[in-house]
Amino acid sequence: MRKVSGRAKVVILLALLVLWCLTAFFVQYLLRAGVCVTFPGSPHVYTGNNLTTGVVRDRNGTLLLENQEQGRVYSSDETIRKATLHLLGDRYGYIPAPMLSAYADQMAGFDPVRGIYGSEGGEMTLSLSALANTTAYEALDGRHGSVAVYNYKSGEVLCLLSSPSYDPDHMPDVENDTTGQYDGVYINRPLAASYSPGSIFKLVTMVAAIETMPDWQTKTYTCNGVTTIDGREVHCLNVHGTIDLATALAKSCNVAFGQLAVELGAETLTQTAQRLGITSSLSFDGLRTAAGSFDLTGADNWDLAWAGIGQHTDLINPVQFLTFVGAIANGGQAAQPYLVASVDQSYQAKTTLLPRIMEEDTAQTLAALMVNNVETVYGSRNFPAQIVGAKSGTAEQEGALPHATFAGFVQDESYPLAFVVVVENAGAGSETCIPIVSAVLTAIMQELEGQ
Ligand SMILES: [Zn+2]
């Protein structure tokens, strides 16, 4: 009997082992099968770097990309092809398409029960407006840079343009180009670039002042065009006389903001930049932004002054900065951006709020100051919306023309849009960027009106 009982135990143990293995297998299968079948390079759904199934459309149903067995079919419109290349990727993997990889399951029509069930593949609809991107591409007119616009309440990215670009149907000889027109052409700039911000960074310094200086509204500074800090000069583009901080922000006075940065101190400015997310990166839809930088290691007060003005070693990423200006417009908390609105019935984007980065009072105060910038300096008539808040920047570059930068928002329930534009080596911020912002906002507002 003892022998039989011993055998029974062994059988039960073996049965349990088999059951455990099977359970582990099915759990792994359910969790991992989609990844295995649709991993980049999988022969089931890829030819080389390219998915062989699924289509991508913009928010209006305009066809951007059709993945076929024979290869990729892009839009029939050349400007759309150029203006959306950095999101869709090219045929050879020089420009990747992490967004397509992130939703490869759905694009391939895969689920763990049925395997690859759809012969035609999934249909991805982006929140992007092809019209907004082509308008931005044409407005940049060959200049290099980034244009990003998103809805700070819903998170929909409506415009995300990287320039330079090229026509994927007529690939240029990038490697042997000596004109510079294709410099960094494989980089998706609004997501992957970190730029010297120039004076749009004064918004960060202004948040620190509003939050930590109870008397900021009554403080005044005297600008004679230059001030000396730690024995070195900080220059202003103009002589502004005696001004308060609201006027200093509107006129972008370096003397006032240089002195303000020193008063605030390295620790307060560094903590503020970090809390506002300037030094962090964002992830969504398989995409990841570069992080900016605010580093005062070894800095003296002269460096600190320039850091508060948006020079020194400051860096910002356009899409991350977009969520910062979105938060200013939206009471201190903006929506997380997204580009993929849906893939068939299997995926539907949801609005998610990013963590609050400033108090509601601070956001409202700064938003009002930015609206004042437009009304008193940039000119409301230059924008298609009634209430626009903005800040311009002209980021000095060693041995080259400055980067023109411009960031802001539309304050309108129907068009809650934040925007960031960077035009590289282009000159003054507002003159360069306002026509681009205006053209893109006009295109987006016309489209939204029709929807
Ligand atoms: Zn000044």
Short mmCIF file of C-alpha atoms in Angstrom, two decimals, residues 33-352:
data_model
loop_
_atom_site.label_atom_id
_atom_site.label_comp_id
_atom_site.label_asym_id
_atom_site.label_seq_id
_atom_site.Cartn_x
_atom_site.Cartn_y
_atom_site.Cartn_z
CA ALA A 33 1.99 36.61 -28.46
CA GLY A 34 1.07 39.95 -29.98
CA VAL A 35 4.56 41.27 -29.33
CA CYS A 36 6.18 38.16 -30.86
CA VAL A 37 4.01 38.06 -33.97
CA THR A 38 4.28 41.79 -34.62
CA PHE A 39 7.83 42.59 -33.42
CA PRO A 40 9.70 44.77 -35.92
CA GLY A 41 11.05 42.40 -38.56
CA SER A 42 8.50 39.64 -37.99
CA PRO A 43 7.85 38.08 -41.41
CA HIS A 44 4.13 37.80 -40.56
CA VAL A 45 3.54 41.54 -40.80
CA TYR A 46 6.81 43.16 -41.88
CA THR A 47 8.90 43.42 -45.02
CA GLY A 48 12.21 44.77 -43.76
CA ASN A 49 11.35 47.82 -41.66
CA ASN A 50 7.88 48.24 -43.07
CA LEU A 51 4.57 46.94 -41.78
CA THR A 52 2.83 45.22 -44.67
CA THR A 53 -0.66 45.84 -43.45
CA GLY A 54 -2.88 48.69 -42.22
CA VAL A 55 -3.58 52.25 -43.30
CA VAL A 56 -3.00 55.62 -41.59
CA ARG A 57 -5.35 58.56 -42.02
CA ASP A 58 -5.41 62.09 -40.60
CA ARG A 59 -8.27 63.45 -38.46
CA ASN A 60 -10.36 64.18 -41.58
CA GLY A 61 -9.88 60.79 -43.18
CA THR A 62 -7.17 61.98 -45.59
CA LEU A 63 -5.06 58.95 -46.53
CA LEU A 64 -1.45 59.35 -45.36
CA LEU A 65 -0.05 55.84 -45.70
CA GLU A 66 -1.14 52.43 -46.92
CA ASN A 67 1.00 49.45 -45.96
CA GLN A 68 0.94 46.78 -48.64
CA GLU A 69 2.77 43.48 -49.26
CA GLN A 70 4.59 45.23 -52.12
CA GLY A 71 5.62 48.13 -49.87
CA ARG A 72 4.48 51.47 -48.61
CA VAL A 73 2.09 53.68 -50.54
CA TYR A 74 2.22 57.28 -49.32
CA SER A 75 -0.23 60.10 -50.01
CA SER A 76 -0.64 61.09 -53.67
CA ASP A 77 0.08 64.69 -52.60
CA GLU A 78 3.79 65.55 -52.55
CA THR A 79 3.53 68.22 -49.83
CA ILE A 80 1.58 65.86 -47.56
CA ARG A 81 4.27 63.22 -48.13
CA LYS A 82 7.00 65.67 -47.09
CA ALA A 83 5.05 67.19 -44.20
CA THR A 84 4.17 63.85 -42.55
CA LEU A 85 7.36 61.88 -43.32
CA HIS A 86 8.79 62.16 -39.80
CA LEU A 87 5.68 60.63 -38.26
CA LEU A 88 5.19 57.84 -40.79
CA GLY A 89 8.85 56.98 -41.38
CA ASP A 90 10.54 56.27 -44.70
CA ARG A 91 10.88 52.97 -46.57
CA TYR A 92 14.47 52.28 -45.52
CA GLY A 93 14.41 52.84 -41.77
CA TYR A 94 16.46 56.07 -41.88
CA ILE A 95 13.43 57.72 -40.34
CA PRO A 96 11.73 55.23 -38.01
CA ALA A 97 8.01 55.01 -37.27
CA PRO A 98 7.76 54.11 -33.57
CA MET A 99 4.08 55.06 -33.61
CA LEU A 100 3.31 52.29 -36.11
CA SER A 101 5.38 49.78 -34.13
CA ALA A 102 3.56 50.72 -30.91
CA TYR A 103 0.22 49.78 -32.49
CA ALA A 104 1.52 46.95 -34.72
CA ASP A 105 -0.90 44.43 -33.11
CA GLN A 106 -3.92 46.48 -34.04
CA MET A 107 -2.49 47.48 -37.41
CA ALA A 108 -1.88 43.83 -38.26
CA GLY A 109 -5.32 42.85 -37.02
CA PHE A 110 -3.92 40.53 -34.34
CA ASP A 111 -5.46 39.12 -31.18
CA PRO A 112 -4.37 36.11 -29.11
CA VAL A 113 -7.50 34.04 -29.83
CA ARG A 114 -7.75 34.48 -33.57
CA GLY A 115 -4.10 35.21 -34.41
CA ILE A 116 -3.76 37.51 -37.43
CA TYR A 117 -7.41 37.67 -38.44
CA GLY A 118 -7.69 40.68 -40.74
CA SER A 119 -6.41 40.35 -44.30
CA GLU A 120 -6.64 44.10 -44.87
CA GLY A 121 -5.17 45.21 -41.55
CA GLY A 122 -6.22 47.95 -39.21
CA GLU A 123 -7.02 51.58 -39.85
CA MET A 124 -5.16 54.10 -37.71
CA THR A 125 -6.68 57.57 -37.41
CA LEU A 126 -4.37 60.31 -36.17
CA SER A 127 -5.43 63.44 -34.30
CA LEU A 128 -3.10 65.24 -36.73
CA SER A 129 -4.40 67.58 -39.41
CA ALA A 130 -2.57 67.02 -42.72
CA LEU A 131 -3.62 70.54 -43.70
CA ALA A 132 -1.99 72.01 -40.57
CA ASN A 133 1.24 70.13 -41.28
CA THR A 134 1.38 71.13 -44.95
CA THR A 135 0.60 74.74 -43.98
CA ALA A 136 3.48 74.65 -41.46
CA TYR A 137 5.79 73.05 -44.02
CA GLU A 138 5.03 75.72 -46.60
CA ALA A 139 5.28 78.54 -44.03
CA LEU A 140 8.78 77.37 -43.03
CA ASP A 141 9.68 77.59 -46.71
CA GLY A 142 12.78 75.41 -46.56
CA ARG A 143 14.06 76.78 -43.24
CA HIS A 144 14.89 74.18 -40.60
CA GLY A 145 12.81 73.92 -37.46
CA SER A 146 9.84 72.58 -35.56
CA VAL A 147 6.16 73.47 -35.46
CA ALA A 148 3.91 71.87 -32.83
CA VAL A 149 0.26 72.63 -32.00
CA TYR A 150 -1.99 70.67 -29.65
CA ASN A 151 -5.29 70.90 -27.85
CA TYR A 152 -4.30 71.45 -24.22
CA LYS A 153 -7.71 70.26 -22.96
CA SER A 154 -8.06 67.02 -24.95
CA GLY A 155 -4.41 66.20 -25.73
CA GLU A 156 -4.94 65.91 -29.52
CA VAL A 157 -1.78 66.86 -31.42
CA LEU A 158 -2.97 68.71 -34.52
CA CYS A 159 0.35 69.77 -36.02
CA LEU A 160 3.77 68.18 -35.58
CA LEU A 161 6.16 69.23 -38.29
CA SER A 162 9.88 68.68 -38.67
CA SER A 163 11.88 70.53 -41.30
CA PRO A 164 13.91 69.81 -43.42
CA SER A 165 12.11 66.88 -44.97
CA TYR A 166 12.06 65.10 -48.33
CA ASP A 167 9.68 63.27 -50.58
CA PRO A 168 9.83 59.55 -49.67
CA ASP A 169 8.77 58.74 -53.22
CA HIS A 170 11.81 60.59 -54.61
CA MET A 171 14.53 60.10 -52.03
CA PRO A 172 17.34 62.66 -52.45
CA ASP A 173 21.04 61.85 -52.18
CA VAL A 174 21.30 62.97 -48.57
CA GLU A 175 24.77 61.50 -47.94
CA ASN A 176 26.42 63.47 -50.76
CA ASP A 177 24.55 66.72 -50.22
CA THR A 178 26.87 69.69 -49.67
CA THR A 179 24.27 72.49 -49.57
CA GLY A 180 23.25 71.86 -45.95
CA GLN A 181 19.59 71.70 -46.92
CA TYR A 182 19.31 68.16 -45.53
CA ASP A 183 21.27 68.68 -42.30
CA GLY A 184 19.72 66.48 -39.63
CA VAL A 185 16.93 65.49 -42.03
CA TYR A 186 16.39 62.10 -40.37
CA ILE A 187 15.65 63.70 -36.98
CA ASN A 188 12.06 64.30 -35.94
CA ARG A 189 12.93 67.70 -34.47
CA PRO A 190 9.84 68.60 -32.38
CA LEU A 191 10.22 65.28 -30.55
CA ALA A 192 13.94 64.55 -30.62
CA ALA A 193 15.62 67.97 -30.63
CA SER A 194 16.65 70.09 -27.65
CA TYR A 195 16.91 73.75 -28.52
CA SER A 196 18.42 76.78 -26.88
CA PRO A 197 15.13 78.55 -26.02
CA GLY A 198 16.04 82.24 -25.83
CA SER A 199 13.49 84.47 -24.16
CA ILE A 200 10.53 82.05 -24.22
CA PHE A 201 12.36 80.70 -21.14
CA LYS A 202 11.51 83.97 -19.34
CA LEU A 203 8.13 82.30 -18.76
CA VAL A 204 9.85 79.81 -16.44
CA THR A 205 11.65 82.62 -14.59
CA MET A 206 8.32 84.46 -14.37
CA VAL A 207 6.63 81.45 -12.72
CA ALA A 208 9.37 81.46 -10.06
CA ALA A 209 8.88 85.20 -9.47
CA ILE A 210 5.07 84.96 -9.20
CA GLU A 211 5.32 82.06 -6.77
CA THR A 212 8.13 83.24 -4.52
CA MET A 213 8.14 87.07 -4.58
CA PRO A 214 5.05 88.51 -2.89
CA ASP A 215 5.93 92.00 -4.20
CA TRP A 216 6.65 91.05 -7.82
CA GLN A 217 3.84 93.25 -9.15
CA THR A 218 5.27 96.43 -7.62
CA LYS A 219 8.96 95.74 -8.22
CA THR A 220 10.66 97.91 -10.85
CA TYR A 221 13.94 97.64 -12.74
CA THR A 222 15.91 100.26 -14.60
CA CYS A 223 17.24 99.30 -18.01
CA ASN A 224 19.87 101.49 -19.65
CA GLY A 225 20.51 98.83 -22.27
CA VAL A 226 23.17 97.05 -20.22
CA THR A 227 23.87 95.98 -16.64
CA THR A 228 27.00 94.57 -15.02
CA ILE A 229 26.73 91.35 -13.01
CA ASP A 230 29.80 89.77 -11.38
CA GLY A 231 31.98 92.12 -13.45
CA ARG A 232 30.52 91.13 -16.83
CA GLU A 233 27.88 92.81 -18.93
CA VAL A 234 24.35 91.63 -19.66
CA HIS A 235 23.04 93.39 -22.74
CA CYS A 236 19.49 94.27 -23.65
CA LEU A 237 18.27 94.78 -27.21
CA ASN A 238 16.81 98.17 -26.23
CA VAL A 239 16.88 100.84 -23.54
CA HIS A 240 13.68 100.22 -21.61
CA GLY A 241 14.01 102.79 -18.77
CA THR A 242 12.20 102.04 -15.50
CA ILE A 243 9.80 99.16 -15.97
CA ASP A 244 7.79 96.68 -13.91
CA LEU A 245 7.98 92.91 -14.52
CA ALA A 246 4.81 92.74 -16.62
CA THR A 247 6.32 95.26 -19.03
CA ALA A 248 9.73 93.60 -18.80
CA LEU A 249 8.13 90.33 -19.94
CA ALA A 250 6.23 92.02 -22.77
CA LYS A 251 9.32 93.89 -24.00
CA SER A 252 11.61 90.98 -23.15
CA CYS A 253 14.05 93.09 -21.12
CA ASN A 254 17.27 91.16 -20.46
CA VAL A 255 18.46 93.64 -17.83
CA ALA A 256 15.31 93.16 -15.71
CA PHE A 257 15.22 89.37 -16.14
CA GLY A 258 18.97 88.99 -15.58
CA GLN A 259 18.68 90.86 -12.27
CA LEU A 260 15.48 88.97 -11.40
CA ALA A 261 17.20 85.61 -11.96
CA VAL A 262 20.00 86.59 -9.56
CA GLU A 263 17.44 87.69 -6.95
CA LEU A 264 15.55 84.40 -7.31
CA GLY A 265 18.76 82.39 -6.97
CA ALA A 266 20.06 79.22 -8.57
CA GLU A 267 18.17 76.84 -6.29
CA THR A 268 14.72 78.37 -6.82
CA LEU A 269 15.19 78.62 -10.60
CA THR A 270 16.51 75.07 -10.86
CA GLN A 271 13.66 73.65 -8.78
CA THR A 272 11.10 75.61 -10.81
CA ALA A 273 12.50 74.42 -14.15
CA GLN A 274 12.45 70.82 -12.92
CA ARG A 275 8.90 71.03 -11.54
CA LEU A 276 7.64 72.58 -14.78
CA GLY A 277 9.02 69.52 -16.60
CA ILE A 278 11.62 71.42 -18.64
CA THR A 279 14.27 68.81 -17.79
CA SER A 280 11.99 65.78 -18.21
CA SER A 281 10.86 63.89 -21.28
CA LEU A 282 7.35 62.85 -22.25
CA SER A 283 6.21 59.53 -23.70
CA PHE A 284 3.11 58.80 -25.74
CA ASP A 285 2.10 56.51 -28.61
CA GLY A 286 5.52 54.83 -28.69
CA LEU A 287 7.21 58.22 -29.04
CA ARG A 288 9.53 59.77 -26.50
CA THR A 289 10.61 63.40 -26.42
CA ALA A 290 14.13 64.56 -25.68
CA ALA A 291 14.58 66.18 -22.28
CA GLY A 292 15.58 69.81 -21.91
CA SER A 293 18.32 71.02 -19.61
CA PHE A 294 18.75 73.62 -16.89
CA ASP A 295 22.17 73.20 -15.34
CA LEU A 296 23.86 75.77 -13.15
CA THR A 297 26.77 73.59 -12.08
CA GLY A 298 29.74 75.88 -11.55
CA ALA A 299 27.71 78.92 -12.61
CA ASP A 300 28.40 82.42 -11.26
CA ASN A 301 25.75 85.14 -11.07
CA TRP A 302 26.44 86.28 -14.64
CA ASP A 303 25.72 82.72 -15.86
CA LEU A 304 22.65 82.61 -13.60
CA ALA A 305 21.39 85.87 -15.12
CA TRP A 306 21.74 84.49 -18.66
CA ALA A 307 20.15 81.20 -17.61
CA GLY A 308 17.07 83.12 -16.37
CA ILE A 309 16.98 84.92 -19.75
CA GLY A 310 17.00 81.58 -21.62
CA GLN A 311 20.63 81.46 -22.74
CA HIS A 312 23.61 79.95 -20.81
CA THR A 313 23.29 76.17 -21.32
CA ASP A 314 19.44 76.11 -21.20
CA LEU A 315 17.72 73.65 -23.53
CA ILE A 316 14.05 72.91 -24.15
CA ASN A 317 12.24 70.28 -26.18
CA PRO A 318 9.41 71.74 -28.30
CA VAL A 319 6.72 69.15 -27.46
CA GLN A 320 7.56 69.17 -23.75
CA PHE A 321 7.44 72.99 -23.76
CA LEU A 322 4.08 72.74 -25.52
CA THR A 323 2.62 71.05 -22.44
CA PHE A 324 4.12 73.80 -20.24
CA VAL A 325 2.36 76.59 -22.19
CA GLY A 326 -0.74 74.36 -22.32
CA ALA A 327 -0.68 74.21 -18.51
CA ILE A 328 -0.41 78.01 -18.30
CA ALA A 329 -3.52 78.29 -20.49
CA ASN A 330 -5.40 75.53 -18.67
CA GLY A 331 -5.13 76.59 -15.03
CA GLY A 332 -1.85 74.87 -14.21
CA GLN A 333 -2.51 71.40 -15.61
CA ALA A 334 -2.51 70.36 -19.28
CA ALA A 335 -3.58 67.22 -21.11
CA GLN A 336 -1.01 64.59 -22.04
CA PRO A 337 -0.45 64.86 -25.82
CA TYR A 338 -1.50 62.06 -28.15
CA LEU A 339 -1.27 61.50 -31.90
CA VAL A 340 -3.09 58.22 -32.39
CA ALA A 341 -6.80 58.92 -31.99
CA SER A 342 -7.98 55.38 -32.78
CA VAL A 343 -7.11 52.10 -34.48
CA ASP A 344 -10.30 50.48 -35.77
CA GLN A 345 -12.55 49.59 -32.86
CA SER A 346 -9.69 48.11 -30.86
CA TYR A 347 -8.04 51.29 -29.62
CA GLN A 348 -9.52 54.67 -28.75
CA ALA A 349 -7.41 57.47 -27.25
CA LYS A 350 -8.54 58.92 -23.94
CA THR A 351 -7.78 62.32 -22.48
CA THR A 352 -5.33 62.05 -19.60
#
